[in-house]
PDB file of C-alpha atoms in Angstrom:
ATOM      1  CA  MET A   1      -0.177   0.038  -0.162  1.00 42.00           C
ATOM      2  CA  GLY A   2       1.531   3.375  -0.970  1.00 45.00           C
ATOM      3  CA  PRO A   3       2.736   5.612   2.193  1.00 45.00           C
ATOM      4  CA  GLU A   4      -0.234   8.685   1.268  1.00 42.00           C
ATOM      5  CA  ASN A   5      -2.727   6.122   2.572  1.00 47.00           C
ATOM      6  CA  GLU A   6      -0.071   5.507   5.936  1.00 50.00           C
ATOM      7  CA  THR A   7      -0.567   7.824   8.829  1.00 51.00           C
ATOM      8  CA  GLN A   8       0.677   8.511  12.391  1.00 64.00           C
ATOM      9  CA  ILE A   9      -1.811   7.059  14.276  1.00 76.00           C
ATOM     10  CA  SER A  10      -2.842   8.031  18.184  1.00 82.00           C
ATOM     11  CA  GLU A  11      -5.123   5.151  19.201  1.00 90.00           C
ATOM     12  CA  PHE A  12      -7.175   1.982  18.138  1.00 94.00           C
ATOM     13  CA  LEU A  13     -10.288   0.996  18.529  1.00 93.00           C
ATOM     14  CA  LEU A  14     -10.929  -2.052  20.714  1.00 94.00           C
ATOM     15  CA  LEU A  15     -14.808  -3.712  19.104  1.00 91.00           C
ATOM     16  CA  GLY A  16     -15.210  -6.177  21.831  1.00 90.00           C
ATOM     17  CA  LEU A  17     -17.000  -8.950  22.078  1.00 89.00           C
ATOM     18  CA  SER A  18     -20.133  -7.913  20.797  1.00 86.00           C
ATOM     19  CA  GLU A  19     -21.392  -4.120  19.564  1.00 84.00           C
ATOM     20  CA  ASP A  20     -25.224  -4.827  20.423  1.00 87.00           C
ATOM     21  CA  PRO A  21     -25.950  -2.749  23.242  1.00 88.00           C
ATOM     22  CA  GLU A  22     -28.599  -4.481  24.696  1.00 90.00           C
ATOM     23  CA  LEU A  23     -25.702  -7.384  25.282  1.00 91.00           C
ATOM     24  CA  GLN A  24     -23.037  -4.922  26.920  1.00 92.00           C
ATOM     25  CA  PRO A  25     -24.657  -4.879  30.821  1.00 94.00           C
ATOM     26  CA  LEU A  26     -24.398  -8.856  30.571  1.00 95.00           C
ATOM     27  CA  ILE A  27     -21.069  -8.492  29.610  1.00 94.00           C
ATOM     28  CA  PHE A  28     -19.945  -5.889  31.786  1.00 95.00           C
ATOM     29  CA  GLY A  29     -21.295  -8.175  34.962  1.00 96.00           C
ATOM     30  CA  LEU A  30     -20.094 -11.309  34.221  1.00 96.00           C
ATOM     31  CA  PHE A  31     -16.346 -10.082  33.079  1.00 96.00           C
ATOM     32  CA  LEU A  32     -16.240  -8.036  36.410  1.00 96.00           C
ATOM     33  CA  SER A  33     -17.244 -11.179  38.346  1.00 97.00           C
ATOM     34  CA  MET A  34     -14.823 -13.488  36.963  1.00 96.00           C
ATOM     35  CA  TYR A  35     -12.172 -10.940  37.235  1.00 97.00           C
ATOM     36  CA  LEU A  36     -12.988 -10.509  41.263  1.00 97.00           C
ATOM     37  CA  VAL A  37     -13.261 -14.081  41.235  1.00 96.00           C
ATOM     38  CA  THR A  38      -9.663 -14.086  39.325  1.00 96.00           C
ATOM     39  CA  VAL A  39      -7.868 -11.728  41.686  1.00 96.00           C
ATOM     40  CA  LEU A  40      -9.775 -13.274  45.240  1.00 94.00           C
ATOM     41  CA  GLY A  41      -8.816 -16.853  44.497  1.00 92.00           C
ATOM     42  CA  ASN A  42      -5.575 -16.103  43.385  1.00 94.00           C
ATOM     43  CA  LEU A  43      -4.818 -13.924  46.350  1.00 94.00           C
ATOM     44  CA  LEU A  44      -5.879 -16.502  49.264  1.00 90.00           C
ATOM     45  CA  ILE A  45      -3.637 -18.683  47.376  1.00 91.00           C
ATOM     46  CA  ILE A  46      -0.615 -16.608  47.698  1.00 93.00           C
ATOM     47  CA  LEU A  47      -1.630 -15.438  51.534  1.00 90.00           C
ATOM     48  CA  ALA A  48      -1.867 -18.738  52.296  1.00 88.00           C
ATOM     49  CA  THR A  49       1.143 -20.194  51.076  1.00 90.00           C
ATOM     50  CA  ILE A  50       3.375 -16.807  52.493  1.00 90.00           C
ATOM     51  CA  SER A  51       1.412 -17.135  55.876  1.00 87.00           C
ATOM     52  CA  ASP A  52       1.586 -21.289  56.613  1.00 84.00           C
ATOM     53  CA  SER A  53       4.926 -22.858  57.086  1.00 84.00           C
ATOM     54  CA  HIS A  54       3.611 -26.043  55.907  1.00 83.00           C
ATOM     55  CA  LEU A  55       3.472 -24.410  52.424  1.00 86.00           C
ATOM     56  CA  HIS A  56       6.832 -23.182  52.199  1.00 90.00           C
ATOM     57  CA  THR A  57       8.224 -25.743  49.844  1.00 91.00           C
ATOM     58  CA  PRO A  58       8.691 -25.586  46.165  1.00 94.00           C
ATOM     59  CA  MET A  59       5.687 -26.888  44.948  1.00 90.00           C
ATOM     60  CA  TYR A  60       3.967 -23.881  46.659  1.00 91.00           C
ATOM     61  CA  PHE A  61       6.347 -21.839  45.587  1.00 95.00           C
ATOM     62  CA  PHE A  62       5.723 -21.683  41.830  1.00 95.00           C
ATOM     63  CA  LEU A  63       2.167 -22.495  42.707  1.00 92.00           C
ATOM     64  CA  SER A  64       2.392 -19.019  44.397  1.00 94.00           C
ATOM     65  CA  ASN A  65       4.138 -17.384  41.665  1.00 96.00           C
ATOM     66  CA  LEU A  66       1.431 -18.850  38.970  1.00 95.00           C
ATOM     67  CA  SER A  67      -1.109 -16.874  40.908  1.00 95.00           C
ATOM     68  CA  PHE A  68       0.801 -13.410  41.153  1.00 96.00           C
ATOM     69  CA  VAL A  69       1.105 -14.087  37.460  1.00 97.00           C
ATOM     70  CA  ASP A  70      -2.581 -15.106  36.444  1.00 96.00           C
ATOM     71  CA  ILE A  71      -3.630 -11.708  38.585  1.00 97.00           C
ATOM     72  CA  CYS A  72      -1.431  -9.552  36.512  1.00 97.00           C
ATOM     73  CA  PHE A  73      -2.841 -11.628  32.974  1.00 96.00           C
ATOM     74  CA  THR A  74      -6.060 -10.618  33.811  1.00 96.00           C
ATOM     75  CA  SER A  75      -5.121  -6.966  35.832  1.00 97.00           C
ATOM     76  CA  ASN A  76      -3.803  -6.540  31.792  1.00 96.00           C
ATOM     77  CA  THR A  77      -6.834  -6.818  29.675  1.00 96.00           C
ATOM     78  CA  ILE A  78     -10.247  -6.853  31.479  1.00 96.00           C
ATOM     79  CA  PRO A  79     -10.035  -3.260  33.475  1.00 96.00           C
ATOM     80  CA  LYS A  80      -9.772  -1.660  30.141  1.00 95.00           C
ATOM     81  CA  MET A  81     -12.557  -3.533  29.037  1.00 95.00           C
ATOM     82  CA  LEU A  82     -14.682  -2.901  31.881  1.00 96.00           C
ATOM     83  CA  MET A  83     -13.897   0.949  31.482  1.00 95.00           C
ATOM     84  CA  ASN A  84     -14.929   1.099  27.695  1.00 94.00           C
ATOM     85  CA  ILE A  85     -17.849  -0.587  28.688  1.00 94.00           C
ATOM     86  CA  GLN A  86     -18.561   1.834  31.195  1.00 93.00           C
ATOM     87  CA  THR A  87     -17.398   4.666  29.046  1.00 93.00           C
ATOM     88  CA  GLN A  88     -19.007   3.664  25.655  1.00 90.00           C
ATOM     89  CA  SER A  89     -15.961   4.313  24.620  1.00 91.00           C
ATOM     90  CA  LYS A  90     -13.703   1.577  22.719  1.00 92.00           C
ATOM     91  CA  ALA A  91     -10.565   3.663  22.063  1.00 93.00           C
ATOM     92  CA  ILE A  92      -7.271   2.512  23.683  1.00 94.00           C
ATOM     93  CA  THR A  93      -4.090   4.942  22.968  1.00 94.00           C
ATOM     94  CA  TYR A  94      -1.334   3.876  20.560  1.00 93.00           C
ATOM     95  CA  ALA A  95       0.868   3.686  23.326  1.00 94.00           C
ATOM     96  CA  GLY A  96      -1.584   1.978  25.379  1.00 95.00           C
ATOM     97  CA  CYS A  97      -2.271  -0.536  23.378  1.00 95.00           C
ATOM     98  CA  ILE A  98       1.156  -1.645  22.427  1.00 95.00           C
ATOM     99  CA  THR A  99       2.038  -1.466  26.848  1.00 96.00           C
ATOM    100  CA  GLN A 100      -0.685  -4.024  26.555  1.00 97.00           C
ATOM    101  CA  MET A 101       0.510  -5.703  24.269  1.00 96.00           C
ATOM    102  CA  GLN A 102       3.562  -6.585  25.833  1.00 96.00           C
ATOM    103  CA  PHE A 103       1.962  -7.163  29.121  1.00 97.00           C
ATOM    104  CA  PHE A 104       0.256  -9.877  27.442  1.00 96.00           C
ATOM    105  CA  ILE A 105       3.067 -11.796  25.712  1.00 95.00           C
ATOM    106  CA  LEU A 106       4.871 -11.377  28.649  1.00 97.00           C
ATOM    107  CA  PHE A 107       2.521 -12.814  31.290  1.00 96.00           C
ATOM    108  CA  ALA A 108       1.314 -15.957  28.619  1.00 93.00           C
ATOM    109  CA  GLY A 109       4.922 -16.402  28.147  1.00 94.00           C
ATOM    110  CA  LEU A 110       5.578 -17.009  32.348  1.00 96.00           C
ATOM    111  CA  ASP A 111       2.396 -18.888  32.486  1.00 94.00           C
ATOM    112  CA  ILE A 112       3.413 -21.288  29.894  1.00 93.00           C
ATOM    113  CA  PHE A 113       7.559 -21.158  31.427  1.00 95.00           C
ATOM    114  CA  LEU A 114       6.021 -21.899  34.898  1.00 94.00           C
ATOM    115  CA  LEU A 115       3.823 -24.569  34.224  1.00 92.00           C
ATOM    116  CA  THR A 116       6.870 -26.526  32.517  1.00 93.00           C
ATOM    117  CA  VAL A 117       9.351 -25.558  35.934  1.00 95.00           C
ATOM    118  CA  MET A 118       6.009 -27.025  38.097  1.00 92.00           C
ATOM    119  CA  ALA A 119       6.146 -30.285  35.823  1.00 92.00           C
ATOM    120  CA  TYR A 120       9.472 -30.597  36.553  1.00 94.00           C
ATOM    121  CA  ASP A 121       9.284 -30.335  40.051  1.00 93.00           C
ATOM    122  CA  ARG A 122       6.599 -32.790  40.045  1.00 91.00           C
ATOM    123  CA  PHE A 123       9.125 -35.418  37.713  1.00 93.00           C
ATOM    124  CA  VAL A 124      11.972 -34.563  40.466  1.00 93.00           C
ATOM    125  CA  ALA A 125       9.372 -35.455  43.377  1.00 91.00           C
ATOM    126  CA  ILE A 126       8.142 -38.806  42.317  1.00 90.00           C
ATOM    127  CA  CYS A 127      10.975 -40.137  40.050  1.00 90.00           C
ATOM    128  CA  HIS A 128      13.711 -39.173  42.188  1.00 91.00           C
ATOM    129  CA  PRO A 129      11.984 -38.707  45.662  1.00 89.00           C
ATOM    130  CA  LEU A 130      15.656 -39.178  47.888  1.00 91.00           C
ATOM    131  CA  HIS A 131      16.984 -36.407  46.021  1.00 93.00           C
ATOM    132  CA  TYR A 132      14.069 -34.118  46.055  1.00 93.00           C
ATOM    133  CA  MET A 133      15.474 -31.417  48.530  1.00 92.00           C
ATOM    134  CA  VAL A 134      18.882 -31.255  46.851  1.00 94.00           C
ATOM    135  CA  ILE A 135      17.699 -30.896  43.536  1.00 94.00           C
ATOM    136  CA  MET A 136      14.707 -28.460  44.051  1.00 95.00           C
ATOM    137  CA  ASN A 137      16.870 -26.336  46.619  1.00 94.00           C
ATOM    138  CA  SER A 138      16.073 -22.624  47.322  1.00 94.00           C
ATOM    139  CA  GLN A 139      18.399 -21.319  44.621  1.00 95.00           C
ATOM    140  CA  ARG A 140      17.415 -23.563  42.015  1.00 95.00           C
ATOM    141  CA  CYS A 141      13.648 -22.527  42.666  1.00 96.00           C
ATOM    142  CA  GLY A 142      14.460 -18.964  42.335  1.00 96.00           C
ATOM    143  CA  LEU A 143      16.851 -19.142  39.178  1.00 97.00           C
ATOM    144  CA  LEU A 144      13.747 -21.444  37.690  1.00 96.00           C
ATOM    145  CA  VAL A 145      11.910 -18.672  38.449  1.00 97.00           C
ATOM    146  CA  LEU A 146      14.341 -15.735  37.268  1.00 97.00           C
ATOM    147  CA  VAL A 147      15.494 -17.286  34.057  1.00 97.00           C
ATOM    148  CA  SER A 148      11.161 -17.573  33.085  1.00 96.00           C
ATOM    149  CA  TRP A 149      10.823 -14.251  33.890  1.00 97.00           C
ATOM    150  CA  ILE A 150      13.652 -13.057  32.069  1.00 97.00           C
ATOM    151  CA  MET A 151      13.100 -15.301  28.710  1.00 96.00           C
ATOM    152  CA  SER A 152       9.112 -14.175  28.967  1.00 96.00           C
ATOM    153  CA  ALA A 153      10.562 -10.414  28.732  1.00 97.00           C
ATOM    154  CA  LEU A 154      12.964 -10.647  26.191  1.00 96.00           C
ATOM    155  CA  HIS A 155      10.347 -12.270  23.820  1.00 95.00           C
ATOM    156  CA  SER A 156       7.506  -9.462  24.709  1.00 96.00           C
ATOM    157  CA  LEU A 157      10.416  -6.744  23.848  1.00 96.00           C
ATOM    158  CA  LEU A 158      11.543  -8.556  20.564  1.00 96.00           C
ATOM    159  CA  GLN A 159       7.962  -8.523  19.539  1.00 95.00           C
ATOM    160  CA  VAL A 160       7.289  -4.736  20.474  1.00 96.00           C
ATOM    161  CA  LEU A 161      10.072  -3.899  18.876  1.00 96.00           C
ATOM    162  CA  MET A 162       9.305  -5.679  15.853  1.00 95.00           C
ATOM    163  CA  VAL A 163       5.456  -4.096  15.861  1.00 95.00           C
ATOM    164  CA  LEU A 164       6.684  -0.457  16.504  1.00 94.00           C
ATOM    165  CA  GLN A 165       8.684  -0.901  13.216  1.00 92.00           C
ATOM    166  CA  LEU A 166       5.095  -0.793  11.448  1.00 91.00           C
ATOM    167  CA  SER A 167       3.084   1.770   9.790  1.00 90.00           C
ATOM    168  CA  PHE A 168      -0.653   1.181   9.845  1.00 88.00           C
ATOM    169  CA  CYS A 169      -3.120   3.119   7.840  1.00 82.00           C
ATOM    170  CA  THR A 170      -6.638   4.559   8.291  1.00 79.00           C
ATOM    171  CA  ASP A 171      -8.241   0.699   9.221  1.00 77.00           C
ATOM    172  CA  LEU A 172      -7.515   0.964  12.961  1.00 88.00           C
ATOM    173  CA  GLU A 173     -10.554  -1.335  14.425  1.00 90.00           C
ATOM    174  CA  ILE A 174      -9.194  -4.684  16.458  1.00 91.00           C
ATOM    175  CA  PRO A 175     -12.128  -7.092  16.404  1.00 89.00           C
ATOM    176  CA  HIS A 176     -10.464  -8.119  20.072  1.00 90.00           C
ATOM    177  CA  PHE A 177     -10.958  -6.694  23.300  1.00 93.00           C
ATOM    178  CA  PHE A 178      -7.837  -6.394  23.966  1.00 94.00           C
ATOM    179  CA  CYS A 179      -4.588  -5.197  21.617  1.00 94.00           C
ATOM    180  CA  GLU A 180      -3.348  -9.051  20.352  1.00 90.00           C
ATOM    181  CA  LEU A 181      -0.394  -9.536  18.317  1.00 91.00           C
ATOM    182  CA  ASN A 182      -1.713 -11.656  15.344  1.00 87.00           C
ATOM    183  CA  HIS A 183      -4.770  -8.406  15.040  1.00 88.00           C
ATOM    184  CA  LEU A 184      -2.187  -5.771  15.500  1.00 91.00           C
ATOM    185  CA  VAL A 185       0.142  -7.641  12.664  1.00 90.00           C
ATOM    186  CA  HIS A 186      -3.045  -7.769  10.241  1.00 87.00           C
ATOM    187  CA  LEU A 187      -3.690  -4.281  11.131  1.00 90.00           C
ATOM    188  CA  ALA A 188      -0.491  -2.822   9.210  1.00 90.00           C
ATOM    189  CA  CYS A 189       0.084  -1.359   5.892  1.00 89.00           C
ATOM    190  CA  SER A 190       3.670  -2.199   5.357  1.00 88.00           C
ATOM    191  CA  ASP A 191       5.481  -5.142   4.671  1.00 89.00           C
ATOM    192  CA  THR A 192       4.440  -7.957   7.908  1.00 91.00           C
ATOM    193  CA  PHE A 193       6.847 -10.867   6.379  1.00 92.00           C
ATOM    194  CA  VAL A 194       9.415 -10.534   8.856  1.00 93.00           C
ATOM    195  CA  ASN A 195       7.098 -10.034  11.988  1.00 92.00           C
ATOM    196  CA  GLU A 196       4.859 -13.078  11.006  1.00 89.00           C
ATOM    197  CA  VAL A 197       8.316 -15.142  10.453  1.00 92.00           C
ATOM    198  CA  VAL A 198       9.199 -14.204  14.115  1.00 92.00           C
ATOM    199  CA  MET A 199       5.706 -14.627  15.390  1.00 89.00           C
ATOM    200  CA  TYR A 200       5.423 -18.119  14.357  1.00 87.00           C
ATOM    201  CA  VAL A 201       9.133 -19.299  14.639  1.00 91.00           C
ATOM    202  CA  ALA A 202       9.044 -17.264  18.628  1.00 90.00           C
ATOM    203  CA  ALA A 203       5.298 -19.549  19.007  1.00 85.00           C
ATOM    204  CA  VAL A 204       7.264 -22.978  18.052  1.00 86.00           C
ATOM    205  CA  LEU A 205       9.861 -22.311  20.135  1.00 89.00           C
ATOM    206  CA  LEU A 206       8.651 -20.797  23.272  1.00 86.00           C
ATOM    207  CA  ALA A 207       5.476 -22.767  23.089  1.00 82.00           C
ATOM    208  CA  GLY A 208       6.742 -25.951  21.798  1.00 87.00           C
ATOM    209  CA  CYS A 209      10.055 -26.451  23.845  1.00 90.00           C
ATOM    210  CA  PRO A 210       7.976 -26.302  26.666  1.00 91.00           C
ATOM    211  CA  LEU A 211       5.141 -28.525  25.771  1.00 88.00           C
ATOM    212  CA  THR A 212       7.510 -30.695  24.929  1.00 91.00           C
ATOM    213  CA  GLY A 213       9.149 -30.899  28.368  1.00 91.00           C
ATOM    214  CA  LEU A 214       5.744 -31.323  29.938  1.00 91.00           C
ATOM    215  CA  LEU A 215       5.107 -34.077  28.170  1.00 90.00           C
ATOM    216  CA  TYR A 216       8.316 -35.742  28.962  1.00 93.00           C
ATOM    217  CA  SER A 217       8.338 -34.914  32.428  1.00 91.00           C
ATOM    218  CA  TYR A 218       4.690 -36.779  32.508  1.00 90.00           C
ATOM    219  CA  SER A 219       5.480 -39.787  30.463  1.00 91.00           C
ATOM    220  CA  LYS A 220       8.532 -40.312  33.020  1.00 91.00           C
ATOM    221  CA  ILE A 221       5.507 -39.225  36.046  1.00 89.00           C
ATOM    222  CA  VAL A 222       3.540 -42.012  34.858  1.00 88.00           C
ATOM    223  CA  SER A 223       5.712 -44.553  34.099  1.00 89.00           C
ATOM    224  CA  SER A 224       7.357 -44.198  37.990  1.00 88.00           C
ATOM    225  CA  ILE A 225       3.639 -44.284  39.007  1.00 86.00           C
ATOM    226  CA  HIS A 226       2.886 -48.017  36.999  1.00 85.00           C
ATOM    227  CA  ALA A 227       5.960 -49.101  38.961  1.00 83.00           C
ATOM    228  CA  ILE A 228       4.506 -48.511  42.280  1.00 80.00           C
ATOM    229  CA  SER A 229       2.619 -51.753  43.468  1.00 79.00           C
ATOM    230  CA  SER A 230       0.540 -50.863  45.903  1.00 79.00           C
ATOM    231  CA  ALA A 231      -3.128 -49.321  44.774  1.00 78.00           C
ATOM    232  CA  GLN A 232      -2.843 -46.441  47.465  1.00 78.00           C
ATOM    233  CA  GLY A 233       1.197 -45.467  46.957  1.00 75.00           C
ATOM    234  CA  ARG A 234      -0.296 -44.935  43.094  1.00 79.00           C
ATOM    235  CA  TYR A 235      -2.969 -42.896  43.972  1.00 78.00           C
ATOM    236  CA  LYS A 236      -1.062 -40.661  46.632  1.00 73.00           C
ATOM    237  CA  ALA A 237       1.543 -40.138  43.764  1.00 73.00           C
ATOM    238  CA  PHE A 238      -0.773 -38.821  41.819  1.00 77.00           C
ATOM    239  CA  SER A 239      -2.748 -36.670  43.408  1.00 76.00           C
ATOM    240  CA  THR A 240       0.538 -34.752  44.103  1.00 71.00           C
ATOM    241  CA  CYS A 241       0.647 -33.615  40.396  1.00 79.00           C
ATOM    242  CA  ALA A 242      -3.455 -34.116  39.424  1.00 79.00           C
ATOM    243  CA  SER A 243      -3.960 -30.452  40.126  1.00 80.00           C
ATOM    244  CA  HIS A 244      -0.701 -29.659  37.897  1.00 81.00           C
ATOM    245  CA  LEU A 245      -2.027 -31.745  35.236  1.00 83.00           C
ATOM    246  CA  SER A 246      -5.801 -30.089  34.790  1.00 82.00           C
ATOM    247  CA  VAL A 247      -4.335 -26.673  34.644  1.00 84.00           C
ATOM    248  CA  VAL A 248      -1.740 -27.654  31.919  1.00 86.00           C
ATOM    249  CA  SER A 249      -4.807 -29.335  29.895  1.00 84.00           C
ATOM    250  CA  LEU A 250      -6.987 -26.794  30.537  1.00 82.00           C
ATOM    251  CA  PHE A 251      -4.667 -23.629  29.502  1.00 84.00           C
ATOM    252  CA  TYR A 252      -3.104 -25.628  26.433  1.00 83.00           C
ATOM    253  CA  CYS A 253      -5.680 -27.358  25.224  1.00 81.00           C
ATOM    254  CA  THR A 254      -7.569 -23.952  25.432  1.00 78.00           C
ATOM    255  CA  SER A 255      -4.880 -22.314  23.926  1.00 79.00           C
ATOM    256  CA  LEU A 256      -4.399 -24.465  20.958  1.00 76.00           C
ATOM    257  CA  GLY A 257      -8.080 -24.407  20.194  1.00 73.00           C
ATOM    258  CA  VAL A 258      -8.244 -20.747  19.331  1.00 72.00           C
ATOM    259  CA  TYR A 259      -5.430 -20.320  17.527  1.00 69.00           C
ATOM    260  CA  LEU A 260      -6.087 -23.702  15.741  1.00 67.00           C
ATOM    261  CA  SER A 261      -9.880 -22.175  14.931  1.00 65.00           C
ATOM    262  CA  SER A 262      -8.061 -18.803  13.911  1.00 62.00           C
ATOM    263  CA  ALA A 263      -6.393 -20.541  11.395  1.00 59.00           C
ATOM    264  CA  VAL A 264      -9.431 -22.348   9.932  1.00 62.00           C
ATOM    265  CA  THR A 265     -12.498 -19.430  10.285  1.00 61.00           C
ATOM    266  CA  GLN A 266     -12.119 -16.066   9.209  1.00 61.00           C
ATOM    267  CA  ASN A 267     -14.267 -14.912  11.760  1.00 65.00           C
ATOM    268  CA  SER A 268     -12.277 -12.393  14.162  1.00 70.00           C
ATOM    269  CA  ARG A 269     -15.550 -12.362  16.574  1.00 71.00           C
ATOM    270  CA  TYR A 270     -15.486 -15.722  17.003  1.00 72.00           C
ATOM    271  CA  THR A 271     -11.499 -16.440  17.703  1.00 77.00           C
ATOM    272  CA  ALA A 272     -11.670 -13.440  20.053  1.00 80.00           C
ATOM    273  CA  THR A 273     -15.043 -15.106  22.225  1.00 79.00           C
ATOM    274  CA  ALA A 274     -12.862 -18.310  21.926  1.00 78.00           C
ATOM    275  CA  SER A 275      -9.928 -16.576  23.433  1.00 85.00           C
ATOM    276  CA  VAL A 276     -11.474 -15.544  26.802  1.00 89.00           C
ATOM    277  CA  MET A 277     -10.978 -19.198  27.527  1.00 85.00           C
ATOM    278  CA  TYR A 278      -7.737 -19.202  28.444  1.00 85.00           C
ATOM    279  CA  SER A 279      -6.970 -15.762  28.829  1.00 90.00           C
ATOM    280  CA  VAL A 280      -9.847 -15.139  31.533  1.00 92.00           C
ATOM    281  CA  VAL A 281     -11.853 -18.304  32.325  1.00 90.00           C
ATOM    282  CA  THR A 282      -8.528 -20.356  32.690  1.00 90.00           C
ATOM    283  CA  PRO A 283      -6.850 -17.924  35.204  1.00 93.00           C
ATOM    284  CA  MET A 284     -10.166 -18.060  37.440  1.00 93.00           C
ATOM    285  CA  LEU A 285     -10.593 -21.466  37.548  1.00 89.00           C
ATOM    286  CA  ASN A 286      -6.484 -22.343  38.598  1.00 87.00           C
ATOM    287  CA  PRO A 287      -7.282 -21.187  42.628  1.00 87.00           C
ATOM    288  CA  PHE A 288     -10.577 -23.642  42.466  1.00 85.00           C
ATOM    289  CA  ILE A 289      -8.914 -26.846  40.264  1.00 84.00           C
ATOM    290  CA  TYR A 290      -5.389 -26.586  42.951  1.00 80.00           C
ATOM    291  CA  SER A 291      -7.604 -25.852  45.822  1.00 76.00           C
ATOM    292  CA  LEU A 292      -9.965 -28.664  46.273  1.00 66.00           C
ATOM    293  CA  ARG A 293      -8.035 -31.142  45.149  1.00 66.00           C
ATOM    294  CA  ASN A 294      -4.848 -30.251  47.790  1.00 75.00           C
ATOM    295  CA  LYS A 295      -5.757 -31.286  51.387  1.00 75.00           C
ATOM    296  CA  ASP A 296      -2.679 -29.218  52.394  1.00 76.00           C
ATOM    297  CA  LEU A 297      -3.930 -26.230  50.274  1.00 78.00           C
ATOM    298  CA  LYS A 298      -7.227 -26.564  52.135  1.00 75.00           C
ATOM    299  CA  SER A 299      -6.312 -26.633  55.485  1.00 80.00           C
ATOM    300  CA  ALA A 300      -4.194 -23.553  55.087  1.00 77.00           C
ATOM    301  CA  LEU A 301      -6.724 -21.418  53.711  1.00 77.00           C
ATOM    302  CA  ARG A 302      -8.905 -22.388  56.570  1.00 79.00           C
ATOM    303  CA  ARG A 303      -6.914 -21.943  59.471  1.00 80.00           C
ATOM    304  CA  LEU A 304      -5.733 -18.407  57.268  1.00 76.00           C
ATOM    305  CA  CYS A 305      -9.545 -17.823  56.999  1.00 78.00           C
ATOM    306  CA  GLU A 306     -10.004 -18.456  60.653  1.00 74.00           C
ATOM    307  CA  ARG A 307      -7.178 -16.654  61.775  1.00 75.00           C
ATOM    308  CA  GLU A 308      -8.397 -13.412  60.100  1.00 69.00           C
ATOM    309  CA  TYR A 309     -11.790 -13.810  61.417  1.00 66.00           C
ATOM    310  CA  MET A 310     -10.530 -14.158  64.955  1.00 75.00           C
ATOM    311  CA  LYS A 311      -8.535 -10.632  64.514  1.00 73.00           C
ATOM    312  CA  SER A 312     -11.652  -9.210  63.340  1.00 70.00           C
ATOM    313  CA  SER A 313     -13.515 -10.529  65.669  1.00 66.00           C
ATOM    314  CA  VAL A 314     -10.909  -9.066  68.770  1.00 66.00           C
ATOM    315  CA  VAL A 315     -11.160  -5.499  66.467  1.00 66.00           C
ATOM    316  CA  LEU A 316     -14.671  -5.410  67.132  1.00 65.00           C
ATOM    317  CA  ARG A 317     -14.983  -6.107  70.958  1.00 69.00           C
ATOM    318  CA  LEU A 318     -12.285  -3.490  71.403  1.00 68.00           C
ATOM    319  CA  LYS A 319     -14.205  -0.788  69.691  1.00 69.00           C
ATOM    320  CA  MET A 320     -17.619  -1.828  71.425  1.00 71.00           C
ATOM    321  CA  SER A 321     -15.586  -2.361  74.784  1.00 66.00           C
ATOM    322  CA  PRO A 322     -16.005   1.197  76.771  1.00 59.00           C
TER     323      PRO A 322
END
């Protein structure tokens, strides 16, 4: 497209999930509820992990990091969507759009890396139980999380720098409820070949390699569980990784489903609706999956609630006393 059609843009328009005015209050209420549940559920896991000494183990250290990332993941997109519905505006500034895209890539990458690290933790715990505390020492756990942050940050920075090289024309409507990388690249009127190559190569490397690690870890875990002679021992070993396996399956199945469906269908609105599954629903369900299947975490949450109730009761009595 010729340079005469290019313009110095100041904002994009986020079309959201639907342009039907009658659906906006329903969408607002639904997403506000899911956002509050996500923040509260993941925050409770973080507080329980910090406050309970029984949960000061590598598995819960990684889980609290995952909960923090999930809070940030949803906070990057949903508040802006809710604000646009409330103000009846679809606009997002150019800088705001680029920033939102960068943090979305960052936290999505962190989700993938942390889930892989957690699979490695379960692999060591089940396949090498006698060496678990030596292998998964605090220094190694901290290093694994740090490397996850660095890799995700470098990837998001690379994608942002590539997008900043693009020129955009007069069509600035994004058929999504947040600034998604693929949609931004397709809006550009300059050559996007290099961007698409970098985008797909990065997707294969940063999603394919962790997925390979996950599959390898769980193949070894399954083999070790089958080698256990007693049924009770097999159940106990499987129960330690069942929650994580559920979360991994939910995240990868919904993510792959969205991107495979987007390759088949040209309906961008359908893709945007389907992306709600991995960007909103999965972070919301993670606390429930971990707490419902984990006795230690349920006990820690119960103790945390009891302590807070006792504190509030004492404060209330002191205020009421003369």
